[in-house]
C-alpha positions as CSV (number, residue, x, y, z in Angstrom):
1,Y,-2.6,269.7,-0.5
2,G,0.5,270.0,-2.5
3,E,-1.2,269.8,-5.8
4,R,1.0,269.6,-9.1
5,D,-0.2,271.9,-12.2
6,D,0.0,268.8,-14.0
7,E,-2.4,266.7,-11.9
8,L,-6.3,266.8,-11.5
9,S,-7.5,266.5,-7.9
10,V,-10.6,265.8,-6.0
11,E,-10.8,269.0,-4.2
12,R,-10.2,271.1,-7.8
13,L,-12.9,269.7,-9.6
14,N,-15.2,268.9,-6.5
15,P,-14.5,269.5,-2.5
16,F,-15.8,266.2,-1.3
17,S,-15.8,266.1,2.0
18,P,-17.6,263.0,4.1
19,V,-21.0,262.6,2.8
20,K,-24.1,263.1,5.2
21,S,-27.4,262.4,4.1
22,P,-29.7,265.5,4.2
23,K,-31.1,265.3,7.9
24,T,-34.4,265.8,7.5
25,L,-34.7,262.6,5.1
26,R,-33.0,260.4,7.4
27,P,-35.3,259.5,10.1
28,L,-37.7,259.0,7.1
29,L,-35.3,256.5,4.9
30,L,-34.5,254.2,8.1
31,L,-38.4,254.1,9.2
32,L,-39.3,252.9,5.5
33,L,-36.5,250.9,5.6
34,L,-37.3,249.1,8.6
35,L,-41.2,249.0,7.9
36,H,-40.2,247.7,4.4
37,S,-37.9,244.9,5.2
38,S,-40.2,243.4,8.2
39,F,-42.8,242.4,5.3
40,F,-40.2,240.1,3.6
41,F,-40.0,237.7,6.6
42,P,-41.6,234.8,6.1
43,F,-45.2,234.8,7.8
44,P,-47.5,231.7,7.9
45,K,-50.1,233.6,5.8
46,K,-49.7,236.7,3.7
47,T,-53.2,238.7,3.6
48,S,-53.9,240.3,-0.3
49,L,-54.0,243.5,2.1
50,S,-50.4,242.7,3.6
51,R,-49.3,242.2,-0.3
52,T,-50.4,245.6,-1.3
53,F,-49.1,247.6,2.0
54,S,-45.5,245.9,0.9
55,L,-45.9,246.9,-2.5
56,F,-46.6,250.5,-1.1
57,L,-43.7,250.8,1.1
58,S,-41.6,249.1,-1.7
59,S,-42.5,252.3,-3.8
60,L,-42.5,254.8,-1.1
61,F,-39.1,253.8,0.0
62,S,-37.5,254.0,-4.0
63,F,-39.4,257.6,-4.0
64,S,-37.7,258.8,-0.9
65,L,-34.3,257.4,-2.0
66,V,-34.8,259.4,-5.6
67,M,-35.6,262.4,-3.7
68,A,-32.4,262.3,-0.8
69,A,-30.7,262.0,-4.2
70,Q,-32.4,265.6,-5.5
71,V,-31.6,266.7,-2.1
72,E,-27.9,265.5,-2.4
73,I,-27.6,267.3,-5.9
74,E,-29.2,270.7,-4.6
75,D,-26.9,270.5,-1.6
76,Q,-24.1,269.9,-3.9
77,A,-24.9,272.5,-6.1
78,S,-24.6,275.3,-3.5
79,V,-21.1,275.0,-2.8
80,T,-19.6,275.0,-6.4
81,E,-18.4,279.1,-6.2
82,L,-16.0,278.7,-2.9
83,D,-13.3,280.2,-2.5
84,N,-9.8,278.5,-3.4
85,G,-10.0,277.7,-7.0
86,E,-12.7,275.2,-6.9
87,I,-14.6,275.2,-10.3
88,F,-18.5,273.9,-10.8
89,D,-18.6,271.2,-8.8
90,P,-19.5,268.1,-11.7
91,I,-23.0,267.1,-11.1
92,S,-24.3,270.7,-10.4
93,D,-27.1,272.2,-12.0
94,D,-24.7,275.2,-13.1
95,A,-23.2,273.3,-15.3
96,D,-25.8,272.2,-17.3
97,S,-26.7,276.2,-18.2
98,S,-22.9,275.9,-20.1
99,T,-22.3,277.6,-23.2
100,G,-23.0,274.5,-25.4
101,S,-26.0,272.1,-26.9
102,S,-26.5,268.3,-25.9
103,S,-25.2,265.8,-28.0
104,T,-27.3,263.2,-26.8
105,D,-29.6,262.6,-23.5
106,S,-27.4,261.9,-21.0
107,M,-24.2,264.0,-22.2
108,I,-24.1,267.8,-22.0
109,L,-21.5,269.8,-24.2
110,L,-19.5,271.8,-22.4
111,G,-19.0,275.0,-24.4
112,E,-15.7,277.4,-25.0
113,G,-14.8,279.3,-22.3
114,S,-16.3,277.0,-19.1
115,Q,-14.0,276.7,-16.2
116,E,-14.8,273.6,-16.1
117,R,-13.8,272.9,-19.4
118,D,-10.8,274.5,-19.3
119,V,-9.7,272.2,-16.2
120,I,-10.0,269.1,-17.6
121,S,-8.6,270.0,-20.9
122,T,-5.4,271.4,-19.2
123,C,-5.3,268.3,-17.1
124,L,-4.9,266.0,-20.5
125,L,-2.8,268.3,-22.2
126,S,-0.6,268.5,-19.2
127,G,-0.3,264.7,-19.0
128,M,0.5,264.4,-22.5
129,G,4.0,265.6,-22.5
130,A,6.0,266.1,-25.4
131,I,3.1,265.7,-28.1
132,A,1.0,268.1,-26.1
133,S,1.4,270.7,-28.7
134,D,-0.2,268.4,-31.0
135,T,-2.9,267.1,-29.5
136,T,-6.3,269.2,-29.7
137,I,-9.5,268.9,-27.4
138,V,-12.3,269.1,-30.0
139,A,-14.8,268.3,-27.0
140,V,-15.5,267.9,-23.5
141,R,-18.9,266.6,-22.4
142,K,-20.1,266.0,-19.3
143,K,-22.8,263.5,-17.8
144,S,-26.1,264.7,-16.8
145,T,-27.9,264.7,-13.9
146,E,-31.3,264.3,-15.5
147,G,-33.2,261.3,-14.7
148,M,-34.1,258.8,-11.6
149,T,-31.2,256.2,-12.4
150,T,-28.6,258.5,-12.7
151,R,-29.4,260.5,-9.4
152,A,-29.7,257.1,-7.9
153,K,-26.1,256.3,-9.0
154,Y,-24.9,259.4,-7.7
155,L,-26.5,259.0,-4.4
156,A,-25.2,255.1,-4.5
157,F,-21.7,256.6,-5.1
158,R,-22.1,259.5,-2.2
159,I,-23.1,256.3,0.1
160,F,-20.5,254.3,-0.3
161,T,-17.8,257.3,-0.2
162,E,-19.4,257.3,3.2
163,A,-18.9,254.0,4.1
164,M,-15.3,253.9,3.2
165,A,-14.3,256.8,4.7
166,R,-15.8,255.2,8.0
167,K,-13.3,252.2,7.0
168,N,-10.8,254.1,6.6
169,G,-10.6,256.7,9.4
170,G,-12.6,259.4,7.2
171,D,-10.5,259.6,4.3
172,P,-11.9,257.4,1.5
173,N,-9.2,258.3,-1.1
174,V,-11.6,259.5,-3.6
175,K,-9.6,260.4,-7.2
176,Y,-9.9,261.2,-10.3
177,G,-8.7,258.7,-13.6
178,W,-9.0,258.4,-17.1
179,Y,-10.2,255.3,-19.1
180,A,-9.6,254.5,-22.6
181,G,-11.5,252.6,-25.0
182,S,-13.7,253.0,-28.2
183,R,-15.7,255.2,-28.8
184,E,-18.7,253.1,-28.6
185,E,-17.3,251.1,-25.3
186,I,-16.9,254.4,-23.7
187,E,-20.9,255.5,-24.7
188,S,-21.4,252.1,-23.5
189,V,-20.0,252.5,-20.1
190,I,-22.0,256.1,-20.2
191,S,-25.3,254.3,-20.7
192,Y,-25.2,251.3,-19.0
193,G,-22.1,251.2,-16.4
194,F,-19.2,248.7,-16.4
195,S,-19.7,245.0,-17.7
196,N,-17.8,241.8,-18.1
197,R,-16.8,242.5,-21.2
198,E,-14.2,245.4,-20.0
199,V,-12.9,243.6,-17.5
200,R,-12.0,240.6,-20.1
201,K,-9.9,243.2,-21.9
202,F,-7.5,243.5,-18.9
203,E,-8.0,239.5,-18.3
204,N,-6.6,238.7,-21.2
205,D,-3.5,241.5,-21.8
206,A,-0.6,240.1,-20.0
207,G,1.2,243.8,-18.6
208,S,-2.5,244.5,-16.5
209,H,-2.1,244.3,-12.8
210,G,-4.5,241.9,-11.8
211,I,-8.2,241.5,-13.4
212,G,-10.6,244.4,-12.9
213,I,-11.2,247.7,-14.2
214,H,-7.9,249.9,-15.4
215,I,-8.0,253.4,-14.7
216,V,-5.1,255.9,-15.3
217,P,-4.3,258.8,-12.9
218,S,-5.2,262.1,-13.7
219,K,-1.8,263.4,-14.3
220,C,-0.8,260.5,-16.2
221,S,-3.3,261.2,-19.4
222,R,-0.8,260.3,-22.1
223,F,-1.1,256.0,-21.0
224,A,-4.8,257.0,-21.2
225,A,-4.5,258.1,-24.6
226,L,-1.9,256.0,-25.8
227,A,-4.3,253.1,-25.1
228,S,-7.5,255.0,-26.7
229,E,-8.8,253.8,-30.1
230,P,-9.5,256.4,-32.7
231,D,-12.7,256.4,-34.6
232,E,-13.8,256.7,-38.3
233,E,-12.8,260.4,-38.0
234,G,-9.5,259.9,-36.2
235,L,-10.9,261.4,-33.0
236,R,-9.9,259.6,-30.1
237,H,-11.8,259.2,-26.6
238,L,-11.4,259.3,-22.9
239,L,-13.7,258.4,-19.9
240,L,-12.8,260.8,-16.7
241,C,-14.3,259.1,-13.6
242,R,-14.3,260.0,-10.0
243,L,-13.3,256.5,-8.3
244,I,-13.2,255.6,-4.8
245,L,-9.8,254.0,-3.9
246,G,-10.2,253.2,0.1
247,K,-6.9,251.8,0.7
248,P,-5.0,250.3,-2.2
249,E,-2.5,247.4,-2.5
250,Q,0.4,246.6,-5.1
251,I,-0.1,244.5,-7.8
252,V,2.5,243.2,-9.9
253,S,2.5,242.7,-13.8
254,G,0.5,239.6,-15.2
255,S,-1.2,239.0,-12.1
256,K,-4.3,237.4,-11.9
257,Q,-5.7,238.5,-9.1
258,S,-9.4,239.6,-8.8
259,Y,-10.3,240.8,-5.6
260,P,-8.5,242.1,-2.5
261,S,-6.1,239.8,-0.5
262,S,-7.5,240.5,2.6
263,T,-10.4,242.5,4.0
264,E,-7.8,245.2,4.8
265,F,-7.5,246.5,1.4
266,D,-9.9,247.7,-0.9
267,S,-8.3,248.9,-4.7
268,G,-4.9,247.7,-6.2
269,V,-2.5,249.7,-8.1
270,D,0.5,249.7,-9.7
271,D,2.8,251.2,-7.6
272,L,2.3,252.2,-3.7
273,Q,4.3,255.7,-4.4
274,N,3.7,256.8,-7.7
275,P,0.9,254.7,-9.2
276,T,-0.2,254.9,-13.1
277,K,-2.9,252.5,-13.0
278,Y,-5.3,252.2,-10.1
279,V,-7.3,248.7,-10.1
280,I,-10.8,248.7,-9.3
281,W,-12.0,244.9,-8.6
282,S,-15.2,243.7,-10.6
283,S,-17.1,243.1,-7.4
284,H,-17.4,247.0,-7.0
285,M,-16.6,248.5,-10.5
286,N,-20.4,250.3,-10.8
287,S,-20.2,251.4,-7.2
288,Y,-16.5,252.8,-6.9
289,I,-16.7,254.3,-9.6
290,L,-18.5,257.4,-11.2
291,P,-18.4,258.4,-15.4
292,S,-18.6,261.7,-15.6
293,Y,-16.9,263.2,-18.6
294,I,-16.3,262.4,-22.1
295,V,-13.3,264.5,-23.6
296,S,-12.5,263.7,-27.4
297,F,-9.2,264.8,-29.2
298,R,-6.9,264.9,-32.0
299,S,-3.5,264.0,-31.6
300,P,-2.0,263.2,-34.9
301,S,1.3,262.3,-33.7
302,L,-0.1,260.1,-31.0
303,R,1.3,256.2,-31.5
304,G,-0.9,253.6,-30.0
305,R,0.0,250.7,-27.7
306,G,3.2,248.6,-28.4
307,G,4.3,251.8,-30.3
308,F,2.3,251.2,-33.4
309,P,1.0,253.9,-35.3
310,A,-2.8,254.7,-34.7
311,R,-3.5,254.0,-38.5
312,P,-2.0,251.3,-40.2
313,C,0.9,251.8,-42.5
314,S,-0.5,249.4,-45.1
315,P,-3.9,250.3,-47.3
316,W,-7.1,250.6,-44.9
317,V,-10.8,251.1,-44.9
318,S,-13.4,252.0,-42.4
319,F,-15.7,249.1,-41.1
320,A,-18.7,251.6,-42.6
321,A,-17.2,252.4,-45.8
322,L,-16.6,248.5,-46.1
323,M,-20.2,247.5,-45.4
324,S,-21.3,250.1,-47.9
325,T,-19.3,248.4,-50.6
326,L,-19.8,245.0,-49.9
327,A,-23.4,245.8,-50.0
328,K,-23.2,246.1,-53.4
329,S,-21.2,243.0,-54.3
330,M,-22.7,240.2,-52.1
331,D,-25.7,238.4,-52.2
332,P,-28.3,239.3,-49.4
333,S,-28.4,236.1,-47.5
334,R,-24.7,236.2,-47.2
335,M,-24.9,240.2,-46.3
336,N,-27.4,240.2,-44.1
337,L,-25.3,237.2,-41.9
338,I,-22.2,240.1,-42.2
339,M,-24.3,243.0,-41.0
340,T,-25.7,241.1,-38.3
341,T,-22.2,240.2,-37.0
342,Y,-21.5,244.2,-37.5
343,D,-23.8,244.7,-35.3
344,D,-22.7,242.5,-32.5
345,F,-19.4,244.1,-32.5
346,R,-21.1,247.6,-32.7
347,K,-23.1,246.5,-29.8
348,R,-19.8,245.2,-27.9
349,R,-21.2,241.7,-28.0
350,I,-18.0,240.0,-29.9
351,R,-14.4,241.3,-30.2
352,R,-12.9,243.0,-33.3
353,D,-11.0,240.1,-34.5
354,E,-13.9,237.8,-34.4
355,L,-15.9,240.6,-37.0
356,V,-12.9,240.5,-39.1
357,R,-12.7,236.4,-38.9
358,K,-16.4,236.1,-39.8
359,M,-16.3,238.9,-43.0
360,R,-13.1,236.9,-44.2
361,E,-15.0,233.5,-44.0
362,M,-18.1,235.0,-45.8
363,A,-16.8,237.8,-48.1
364,G,-13.3,235.7,-49.2
365,D,-9.6,237.8,-48.9
366,N,-9.7,238.3,-52.6
367,L,-12.8,240.7,-52.5
368,L,-11.9,242.5,-49.7
369,A,-8.3,243.3,-50.7
370,A,-9.8,244.5,-54.3
371,I,-12.3,246.8,-52.1
372,I,-9.5,248.2,-50.0
373,K,-7.5,248.6,-52.9
374,S,-9.9,250.3,-54.5
375,H,-10.9,253.0,-51.2
376,R,-6.7,253.6,-51.2
377,D,-6.9,254.5,-54.9
378,K,-9.6,257.0,-54.8
379,N,-8.2,258.4,-51.6
380,K,-5.0,259.1,-53.6
381,V,-7.2,260.9,-56.6
382,K,-8.6,263.5,-54.0
383,V,-5.4,264.2,-52.9
């Protein structure tokens, strides 16, 4: 399909044909759906037996959906070694056995030499431009397919893909793209999906193209890396997602549009011919986006959004080190308030500036400045 060397296509990671539900399960699911729905119409009086049977149908219908997801995944795993250079399917049992170890219950560490890891790493580096030589891939982790919830999300994504294909003449326009954020934000998205907090991040950005989830095309990884946030170890993290674009419309910079301008369109882009931003509206953010991989990397020469260095030029200290030092200098009651605020920040309930403001109120600028200066002096001694 004319794929460029610096572009990661769906065909390369996953030969994504229009989805068909397992033929053996389709009649069963349809029958259960009809029976299940009939028990929710208002009747003059419901007997205990009818309520019990309705509950039974609900449980059986849910179980059938899970079984359908299982069959879908197993069928997909059987086509992971086709010709034409396709690699392991992102949601296949083959990749689960890759060399490496599971870092969390929901993520699988892809080992060195894994073809899947190599393709993703090459994609990220090829889009980094001049700083690719100074960029090191530290880890590539893949979302595991274990668990009923994950399998249900996978099945839902396939159903939405099929619906989009039917709407747009057979082409759902499925792409891969990078989502940038802090480590905590990305791990939360992997676990719980996107939320209004991620939407608000773009709502307050004057350069955003509409109010929705902004995803960077796979071939433009440098733009995503610029928007990433280094963690306390200097590592940056990007979330590689599969997404359903359908028919996109162009959204101008600074637009406050938050849904399609008409039923003809399904998503947004900054440029129809050469997009550098995909926009998925909040109403479909957890239906049209399927988070698949977390890529962790170092890039010392990478400069953050707006051209500012990744680390501040002035003295700085990590929040973890700051909390540890503050605990030795403050009374327990005030420290408990700070720790509660810090915990809210880690759980993405408040923004960074709100945490800083609260710390300044409780600890005072003089104490904070002294701790930062002391931390800087200790680092100089180590050097």
